Backbone as JSON Lines, residues from 0, in Angstrom:
{"i":0,"aa":"X","n":[70.64,145.76,130.02],"ca":[69.82,144.87,129.22],"c":[70.3,144.84,127.77]}
{"i":1,"aa":"X","n":[70.65,146.0,127.22],"ca":[71.13,146.07,125.85],"c":[72.44,145.29,125.69]}
{"i":2,"aa":"X","n":[73.27,145.33,126.74],"ca":[74.54,144.61,126.69],"c":[74.3,143.1,126.59]}
{"i":3,"aa":"X","n":[73.31,142.59,127.31],"ca":[73.02,141.16,127.28],"c":[72.48,140.73,125.92]}
{"i":4,"aa":"X","n":[71.61,141.54,125.34],"ca":[71.06,141.23,124.03],"c":[72.18,141.21,123.0]}
{"i":5,"aa":"X","n":[73.05,142.22,123.06],"ca":[74.18,142.3,122.15],"c":[75.09,141.07,122.32]}
{"i":6,"aa":"X","n":[75.34,140.69,123.57],"ca":[76.18,139.55,123.86],"c":[75.57,138.25,123.32]}
{"i":7,"aa":"X","n":[74.29,138.07,123.47],"ca":[73.59,136.89,122.96],"c":[73.67,136.84,121.44]}
{"i":8,"aa":"X","n":[73.46,137.98,120.8],"ca":[73.54,138.05,119.33],"c":[74.96,137.73,118.88]}
{"i":9,"aa":"X","n":[75.94,138.27,119.57],"ca":[77.34,138.02,119.23],"c":[77.68,136.54,119.37]}
{"i":10,"aa":"X","n":[77.22,135.9,120.43],"ca":[77.48,134.47,120.64],"c":[76.82,133.64,119.54]}
{"i":11,"aa":"X","n":[75.57,133.94,119.21],"ca":[74.86,133.21,118.15],"c":[75.58,133.37,116.81]}
{"i":12,"aa":"X","n":[76.02,134.57,116.51],"ca":[76.72,134.83,115.26],"c":[78.05,134.06,115.22]}
{"i":13,"aa":"X","n":[78.73,134.02,116.34],"ca":[80.01,133.32,116.42],"c":[79.82,131.83,116.16]}
{"i":14,"aa":"X","n":[78.82,131.21,116.8],"ca":[78.58,129.78,116.58],"c":[78.14,129.51,115.15]}
{"i":15,"aa":"X","n":[77.34,130.39,114.58],"ca":[76.92,130.22,113.19],"c":[78.13,130.31,112.26]}
{"i":16,"aa":"X","n":[79.06,131.2,112.55],"ca":[80.26,131.35,111.75],"c":[81.16,130.12,111.86]}
{"i":17,"aa":"X","n":[81.27,129.55,113.05],"ca":[82.09,128.37,113.25],"c":[81.57,127.19,112.44]}
{"i":18,"aa":"X","n":[80.28,127.09,112.32],"ca":[79.68,125.99,111.56],"c":[80.1,126.06,110.09]}
{"i":19,"aa":"X","n":[80.21,127.26,109.55],"ca":[80.6,127.4,108.15],"c":[82.1,127.21,107.95]}
{"i":20,"aa":"X","n":[82.88,127.23,109.02],"ca":[84.32,127.05,108.9],"c":[84.73,125.59,108.87]}
{"i":21,"aa":"X","n":[83.81,124.68,109.13],"ca":[84.12,123.25,109.14],"c":[84.5,122.79,107.73]}
{"i":22,"aa":"X","n":[85.29,121.75,107.68],"ca":[85.72,121.2,106.4],"c":[84.52,120.63,105.66]}
{"i":23,"aa":"X","n":[84.35,120.98,104.4],"ca":[83.21,120.45,103.64],"c":[83.38,118.96,103.35]}
{"i":24,"aa":"X","n":[82.28,118.26,103.22],"ca":[82.3,116.84,102.89],"c":[82.77,116.68,101.44]}
{"i":25,"aa":"X","n":[83.87,115.97,101.2],"ca":[84.38,115.84,99.83],"c":[83.6,114.83,98.98]}
{"i":26,"aa":"X","n":[82.77,114.0,99.59],"ca":[82.05,112.96,98.85],"c":[80.84,113.54,98.13]}
{"i":27,"aa":"X","n":[80.63,113.07,96.92],"ca":[79.44,113.38,96.12],"c":[78.66,112.08,95.98]}
{"i":28,"aa":"X","n":[77.39,112.08,96.42],"ca":[76.55,110.9,96.27],"c":[76.06,110.82,94.83]}
{"i":29,"aa":"X","n":[76.24,109.67,94.22],"ca":[75.86,109.45,92.82],"c":[74.75,108.42,92.67]}
{"i":30,"aa":"X","n":[74.17,107.96,93.77],"ca":[73.14,106.92,93.74],"c":[73.65,105.7,92.99]}
{"i":31,"aa":"X","n":[73.03,105.34,91.86],"ca":[73.47,104.16,91.11],"c":[74.1,104.55,89.77]}
{"i":32,"aa":"X","n":[74.61,105.78,89.68],"ca":[75.19,106.3,88.44],"c":[76.72,106.24,88.49]}
{"i":33,"aa":"X","n":[77.28,105.15,87.97],"ca":[78.73,104.97,87.99],"c":[79.43,106.03,87.16]}
{"i":34,"aa":"X","n":[78.79,106.55,86.12],"ca":[79.42,107.58,85.3],"c":[79.58,108.89,86.09]}
{"i":35,"aa":"X","n":[78.66,109.17,87.0],"ca":[78.78,110.33,87.9],"c":[80.02,110.16,88.77]}
{"i":36,"aa":"X","n":[80.2,108.96,89.32],"ca":[81.37,108.69,90.15],"c":[82.66,108.8,89.36]}
{"i":37,"aa":"X","n":[82.66,108.28,88.14],"ca":[83.85,108.34,87.29],"c":[84.22,109.78,86.97]}
{"i":38,"aa":"X","n":[83.21,110.59,86.72],"ca":[83.46,112.0,86.4],"c":[84.08,112.72,87.59]}
{"i":39,"aa":"X","n":[83.54,112.5,88.78],"ca":[84.05,113.17,89.99],"c":[85.45,112.67,90.34]}
{"i":40,"aa":"X","n":[85.68,111.35,90.25],"ca":[86.97,110.76,90.63],"c":[88.05,111.03,89.58]}
{"i":41,"aa":"X","n":[87.63,111.09,88.32],"ca":[88.6,111.3,87.25],"c":[89.06,110.01,86.59]}
{"i":42,"aa":"X","n":[88.37,108.89,86.84],"ca":[88.71,107.61,86.22],"c":[87.5,106.69,86.3]}
{"i":43,"aa":"X","n":[87.52,105.62,85.5],"ca":[86.44,104.63,85.5],"c":[86.71,103.54,86.51]}
{"i":44,"aa":"X","n":[85.63,102.89,86.93],"ca":[85.7,101.75,87.84],"c":[84.76,100.69,87.29]}
{"i":45,"aa":"X","n":[85.25,99.84,86.39],"ca":[84.37,98.86,85.73],"c":[84.11,97.62,86.58]}
{"i":46,"aa":"X","n":[83.43,97.79,87.69],"ca":[83.1,96.66,88.56],"c":[81.75,96.08,88.11]}
{"i":47,"aa":"X","n":[81.63,94.76,88.18],"ca":[80.42,94.08,87.71],"c":[79.62,93.55,88.9]}
{"i":48,"aa":"X","n":[78.81,94.42,89.5],"ca":[77.94,94.02,90.6],"c":[76.56,94.62,90.36]}
{"i":49,"aa":"X","n":[75.59,94.17,91.15],"ca":[74.22,94.68,91.01],"c":[73.78,95.35,92.3]}
{"i":50,"aa":"X","n":[72.73,96.16,92.18],"ca":[72.1,96.85,93.33],"c":[73.11,97.66,94.13]}
{"i":51,"aa":"X","n":[73.9,98.44,93.46],"ca":[74.95,99.2,94.12],"c":[74.59,100.68,94.25]}
{"i":52,"aa":"X","n":[75.28,101.34,95.17],"ca":[75.25,102.8,95.27],"c":[76.69,103.28,95.14]}
{"i":53,"aa":"X","n":[76.82,104.48,94.6],"ca":[78.14,105.03,94.32],"c":[78.27,106.39,94.97]}
{"i":54,"aa":"X","n":[79.45,106.64,95.5],"ca":[79.83,107.99,95.88],"c":[81.28,108.17,95.48]}
{"i":55,"aa":"X","n":[81.66,109.41,95.27],"ca":[83.02,109.66,94.77],"c":[83.53,111.0,95.26]}
{"i":56,"aa":"X","n":[84.83,111.12,95.21],"ca":[85.51,112.38,95.44],"c":[86.67,112.42,94.45]}
{"i":57,"aa":"X","n":[87.36,113.51,94.39],"ca":[88.51,113.59,93.49],"c":[89.46,112.44,93.81]}
{"i":58,"aa":"X","n":[89.79,111.66,92.81],"ca":[90.75,110.54,92.9],"c":[90.25,109.3,93.63]}
{"i":59,"aa":"X","n":[88.95,109.19,93.98],"ca":[88.47,107.97,94.64],"c":[86.99,107.72,94.35]}
{"i":60,"aa":"X","n":[86.67,106.45,94.12],"ca":[85.29,106.0,93.95],"c":[85.0,104.95,95.02]}
{"i":61,"aa":"X","n":[83.8,105.01,95.59],"ca":[83.36,104.02,96.58],"c":[82.03,103.45,96.12]}
{"i":62,"aa":"X","n":[81.94,102.11,96.12],"ca":[80.71,101.41,95.73],"c":[80.28,100.52,96.88]}
{"i":63,"aa":"X","n":[79.0,100.6,97.24],"ca":[78.42,99.74,98.28],"c":[77.4,98.83,97.61]}
{"i":64,"aa":"X","n":[77.45,97.55,97.96],"ca":[76.5,96.6,97.38],"c":[76.32,95.41,98.3]}
{"i":65,"aa":"X","n":[75.17,94.73,98.18],"ca":[74.95,93.53,99.0],"c":[75.71,92.35,98.39]}
{"i":66,"aa":"X","n":[76.48,91.67,99.23],"ca":[77.19,90.47,98.79],"c":[76.24,89.27,98.84]}
{"i":67,"aa":"X","n":[75.42,89.25,99.88],"ca":[74.39,88.23,100.04],"c":[73.31,88.83,100.95]}
{"i":68,"aa":"X","n":[72.42,88.01,101.48],"ca":[71.31,88.54,102.29],"c":[71.77,89.14,103.61]}
{"i":69,"aa":"X","n":[72.96,88.77,104.08],"ca":[73.42,89.24,105.39],"c":[74.59,90.22,105.35]}
{"i":70,"aa":"X","n":[75.27,90.3,104.2],"ca":[76.49,91.1,104.16],"c":[76.45,92.17,103.07]}
{"i":71,"aa":"X","n":[76.89,93.36,103.45],"ca":[77.07,94.46,102.52],"c":[78.56,94.77,102.47]}
{"i":72,"aa":"X","n":[79.05,95.08,101.27],"ca":[80.47,95.34,101.07],"c":[80.67,96.75,100.54]}
{"i":73,"aa":"X","n":[81.7,97.39,101.03],"ca":[82.13,98.68,100.52],"c":[83.46,98.46,99.81]}
{"i":74,"aa":"X","n":[83.51,98.84,98.54],"ca":[84.72,98.7,97.74],"c":[85.16,100.1,97.34]}
{"i":75,"aa":"X","n":[86.43,100.39,97.54],"ca":[87.0,101.67,97.12],"c":[88.11,101.43,96.11]}
{"i":76,"aa":"X","n":[88.22,102.39,95.18],"ca":[89.32,102.38,94.23],"c":[89.9,103.78,94.16]}
{"i":77,"aa":"X","n":[91.22,103.86,94.16],"ca":[91.93,105.13,93.98],"c":[93.08,104.88,93.03]}
{"i":78,"aa":"X","n":[93.28,105.78,92.08],"ca":[94.44,105.63,91.2],"c":[95.67,106.25,91.83]}
{"i":79,"aa":"X","n":[95.47,107.3,92.56],"ca":[96.56,107.96,93.28],"c":[96.14,107.99,94.74]}
{"i":80,"aa":"X","n":[96.99,107.51,95.62],"ca":[96.63,107.47,97.04],"c":[97.72,108.13,97.86]}
{"i":81,"aa":"X","n":[97.3,108.78,98.92],"ca":[98.25,109.36,99.86],"c":[98.78,108.25,100.76]}
{"i":82,"aa":"X","n":[99.98,108.4,101.15],"ca":[100.57,107.41,102.05],"c":[101.73,106.7,101.39]}
{"i":83,"aa":"X","n":[102.47,106.02,102.2],"ca":[103.64,105.29,101.72],"c":[103.25,103.83,101.49]}
{"i":84,"aa":"X","n":[103.48,103.32,100.29],"ca":[103.16,101.91,100.04],"c":[104.02,100.98,100.89]}
{"i":85,"aa":"X","n":[103.46,99.83,101.28],"ca":[104.25,98.84,102.01],"c":[105.13,98.06,101.03]}
{"i":86,"aa":"X","n":[105.76,96.99,101.49],"ca":[106.68,96.23,100.65],"c":[105.99,95.57,99.45]}
{"i":87,"aa":"X","n":[104.65,95.43,99.49],"ca":[103.89,94.86,98.37],"c":[103.27,95.95,97.49]}
{"i":88,"aa":"X","n":[103.59,97.21,97.76],"ca":[103.03,98.31,96.98],"c":[101.62,98.68,97.37]}
{"i":89,"aa":"X","n":[101.16,98.24,98.54],"ca":[99.78,98.44,98.98],"c":[99.68,99.65,99.91]}
{"i":90,"aa":"X","n":[98.65,100.46,99.68],"ca":[98.32,101.59,100.55],"c":[96.9,101.36,101.07]}
{"i":91,"aa":"X","n":[96.69,101.56,102.35],"ca":[95.36,101.39,102.95],"c":[94.5,102.61,102.61]}
{"i":92,"aa":"X","n":[93.49,102.41,101.77],"ca":[92.56,103.49,101.41],"c":[91.17,103.24,101.97]}
{"i":93,"aa":"X","n":[91.05,102.3,102.91],"ca":[89.74,101.87,103.4],"c":[88.99,102.94,104.19]}
{"i":94,"aa":"X","n":[89.72,103.78,104.9],"ca":[89.07,104.73,105.79],"c":[88.58,104.09,107.07]}
{"i":95,"aa":"X","n":[88.94,102.84,107.32],"ca":[88.55,102.1,108.52],"c":[89.75,102.07,109.45]}
{"i":96,"aa":"X","n":[89.57,102.56,110.67],"ca":[90.69,102.67,111.6],"c":[90.56,101.73,112.8]}
{"i":97,"aa":"X","n":[89.65,100.79,112.74],"ca":[89.46,99.81,113.8],"c":[90.65,98.85,113.84]}
{"i":98,"aa":"X","n":[91.08,98.52,115.05],"ca":[92.16,97.55,115.24],"c":[91.56,96.15,115.32]}
{"i":99,"aa":"X","n":[92.22,95.19,114.69],"ca":[91.78,93.8,114.73],"c":[92.96,92.92,115.14]}
{"i":100,"aa":"X","n":[92.69,91.77,115.75],"ca":[93.79,90.9,116.18],"c":[94.62,90.34,115.03]}
{"i":101,"aa":"X","n":[93.99,90.11,113.88],"ca":[94.72,89.6,112.72],"c":[95.05,90.78,111.81]}
{"i":102,"aa":"X","n":[96.31,90.92,111.48],"ca":[96.77,91.97,110.58],"c":[97.95,91.36,109.82]}
{"i":103,"aa":"X","n":[97.65,90.84,108.6],"ca":[98.68,90.09,107.88],"c":[98.49,90.23,106.37]}
{"i":104,"aa":"X","n":[99.43,89.67,105.64],"ca":[99.34,89.62,104.19],"c":[99.04,88.17,103.79]}
{"i":105,"aa":"X","n":[98.04,88.01,102.93],"ca":[97.76,86.69,102.37],"c":[97.89,86.79,100.85]}
{"i":106,"aa":"X","n":[98.07,85.64,100.22],"ca":[98.26,85.62,98.77],"c":[97.2,84.74,98.13]}
{"i":107,"aa":"X","n":[96.66,85.22,97.01],"ca":[95.7,84.42,96.25],"c":[96.16,84.41,94.8]}
{"i":108,"aa":"X","n":[95.53,83.61,94.0],"ca":[95.75,83.51,92.56],"c":[97.03,84.17,92.06]}
{"i":109,"aa":"X","n":[97.94,83.4,91.62],"ca":[99.18,83.9,91.02],"c":[99.97,84.81,91.95]}
{"i":110,"aa":"X","n":[99.86,84.62,93.25],"ca":[100.67,85.37,94.2],"c":[100.26,86.81,94.43]}
{"i":111,"aa":"X","n":[98.99,87.16,94.19],"ca":[98.51,88.52,94.44],"c":[98.42,88.75,95.94]}
{"i":112,"aa":"X","n":[99.08,89.81,96.44],"ca":[99.12,90.1,97.88],"c":[97.92,90.94,98.31]}
{"i":113,"aa":"X","n":[97.3,90.5,99.4],"ca":[96.2,91.23,100.02],"c":[96.57,91.48,101.48]}
{"i":114,"aa":"X","n":[96.52,92.73,101.91],"ca":[96.67,93.03,103.33],"c":[95.3,92.9,103.96]}
{"i":115,"aa":"X","n":[95.18,92.06,104.98],"ca":[93.89,91.8,105.61],"c":[93.94,92.12,107.09]}
{"i":116,"aa":"X","n":[92.81,92.59,107.6],"ca":[92.63,92.8,109.03],"c":[91.33,92.15,109.43]}
{"i":117,"aa":"X","n":[91.34,91.4,110.54],"ca":[90.12,90.73,110.96],"c":[90.33,89.9,112.2]}
{"i":118,"aa":"X","n":[89.52,88.84,112.3],"ca":[89.57,87.9,113.42],"c":[89.53,86.49,112.85]}
{"i":119,"aa":"X","n":[90.44,85.66,113.27],"ca":[90.55,84.27,112.82],"c":[90.58,84.22,111.29]}
{"i":120,"aa":"X","n":[89.59,83.57,110.68],"ca":[89.55,83.45,109.22],"c":[88.56,84.41,108.57]}
{"i":121,"aa":"X","n":[88.11,85.41,109.31],"ca":[87.21,86.43,108.75],"c":[87.99,87.72,108.61]}
{"i":122,"aa":"X","n":[87.87,88.32,107.43],"ca":[88.57,89.56,107.15],"c":[87.54,90.68,107.03]}
{"i":123,"aa":"X","n":[87.76,91.76,107.74],"ca":[86.83,92.89,107.73],"c":[87.34,94.03,106.86]}
{"i":124,"aa":"X","n":[88.64,94.2,106.83],"ca":[89.26,95.25,106.01],"c":[90.33,94.59,105.15]}
{"i":125,"aa":"X","n":[90.28,94.85,103.85],"ca":[91.2,94.25,102.91],"c":[91.71,95.33,101.96]}
{"i":126,"aa":"X","n":[93.0,95.35,101.72],"ca":[93.59,96.3,100.77],"c":[94.52,95.55,99.83]}
{"i":127,"aa":"X","n":[94.56,95.97,98.57],"ca":[95.53,95.43,97.63],"c":[95.81,96.45,96.54]}
{"i":128,"aa":"X","n":[96.88,96.23,95.81],"ca":[97.26,97.13,94.72],"c":[97.28,96.35,93.42]}
{"i":129,"aa":"X","n":[96.99,97.05,92.34],"ca":[97.03,96.46,91.0],"c":[97.55,97.54,90.04]}
{"i":130,"aa":"X","n":[97.78,97.15,88.81],"ca":[98.24,98.13,87.82],"c":[97.26,99.29,87.67]}
{"i":131,"aa":"X","n":[95.99,99.01,87.87],"ca":[94.96,100.04,87.65],"c":[94.68,100.88,88.89]}
{"i":132,"aa":"X","n":[95.38,100.62,90.01],"ca":[95.18,101.47,91.18],"c":[95.24,100.7,92.5]}
{"i":133,"aa":"X","n":[94.73,101.36,93.52],"ca":[94.67,100.8,94.87],"c":[93.21,100.47,95.18]}
{"i":134,"aa":"X","n":[93.0,99.37,95.89],"ca":[91.65,98.92,96.2],"c":[91.51,98.59,97.68]}
{"i":135,"aa":"X","n":[90.29,98.74,98.19],"ca":[89.99,98.27,99.54],"c":[88.59,97.68,99.56]}
{"i":136,"aa":"X","n":[88.4,96.69,100.42],"ca":[87.09,96.1,100.7],"c":[86.85,96.23,102.19]}
{"i":137,"aa":"X","n":[85.63,96.53,102.54],"ca":[85.25,96.55,103.95],"c":[83.9,95.87,104.08]}
{"i":138,"aa":"X","n":[83.81,94.92,105.01],"ca":[82.56,94.23,105.28],"c":[82.44,94.06,106.79]}
{"i":139,"aa":"X","n":[81.43,94.67,107.35],"ca":[81.21,94.64,108.8],"c":[81.02,93.22,109.32]}
{"i":140,"aa":"X","n":[80.48,92.32,108.5],"ca":[80.22,90.94,108.91],"c":[81.33,89.98,108.5]}
{"i":141,"aa":"X","n":[82.34,90.47,107.8],"ca":[83.5,89.65,107.48],"c":[83.46,89.0,106.11]}
{"i":142,"aa":"X","n":[84.66,88.81,105.56],"ca":[84.86,88.17,104.27],"c":[85.77,86.97,104.45]}
{"i":143,"aa":"X","n":[85.69,86.03,103.51],"ca":[86.56,84.86,103.53],"c":[87.59,84.99,102.4]}
{"i":144,"aa":"X","n":[88.55,84.11,102.39],"ca":[89.53,84.1,101.3],"c":[88.82,83.84,99.96]}
{"i":145,"aa":"X","n":[87.82,82.99,99.98],"ca":[87.05,82.71,98.76],"c":[86.36,83.99,98.25]}
{"i":146,"aa":"X","n":[85.83,84.82,99.18],"ca":[85.22,86.1,98.8],"c":[86.26,87.0,98.12]}
{"i":147,"aa":"X","n":[87.48,87.01,98.64],"ca":[88.53,87.85,98.06],"c":[88.86,87.41,96.65]}
{"i":148,"aa":"X","n":[88.88,86.12,96.4],"ca":[89.12,85.6,95.06],"c":[88.0,86.03,94.11]}
{"i":149,"aa":"X","n":[86.76,85.99,94.6],"ca":[85.62,86.44,93.8],"c":[85.77,87.93,93.44]}
{"i":150,"aa":"X","n":[86.1,88.76,94.44],"ca":[86.26,90.2,94.19],"c":[87.37,90.48,93.21]}
{"i":151,"aa":"X","n":[88.45,89.77,93.34],"ca":[89.57,89.99,92.44],"c":[89.15,89.71,90.99]}
{"i":152,"aa":"X","n":[88.39,88.65,90.79],"ca":[87.87,88.34,89.45],"c":[86.87,89.39,88.97]}
{"i":153,"aa":"X","n":[86.06,89.91,89.91],"ca":[85.03,90.89,89.58],"c":[85.63,92.22,89.15]}
{"i":154,"aa":"X","n":[86.73,92.57,89.8],"ca":[87.37,93.85,89.5],"c":[88.33,93.66,88.34]}
């Protein structure tokens, strides 16, 4: 009987120890405090939107906000990103790994390259690079080329 009790205690302790060995969540929730996100990421993100929430980790800020009554958008910015840039200098920082039938580069205003993934004329994952860093947009309900032009102006 003592052996079984000891074995049960040992198993419980082992599972409790495994839980603490998991990788910690690198994101810090900042609610609507962009300065909290800037402090954690190490840079500013002067985006002009309303009703947003912010979370950040070292070298990255993520902002979620409603685009309209039906769509919410997640925008990420990183000044330094892991990965090899493509021929347009773009690195995918979206964190979205879903495959879509459309995976191409489109150009807007003055030849700015955007890597887009989606279906037909709706883009769900968008990445682009600028002098100030790498950016991604994600919208579960899809974005249009006109939306991308708006975001580019906003950022």
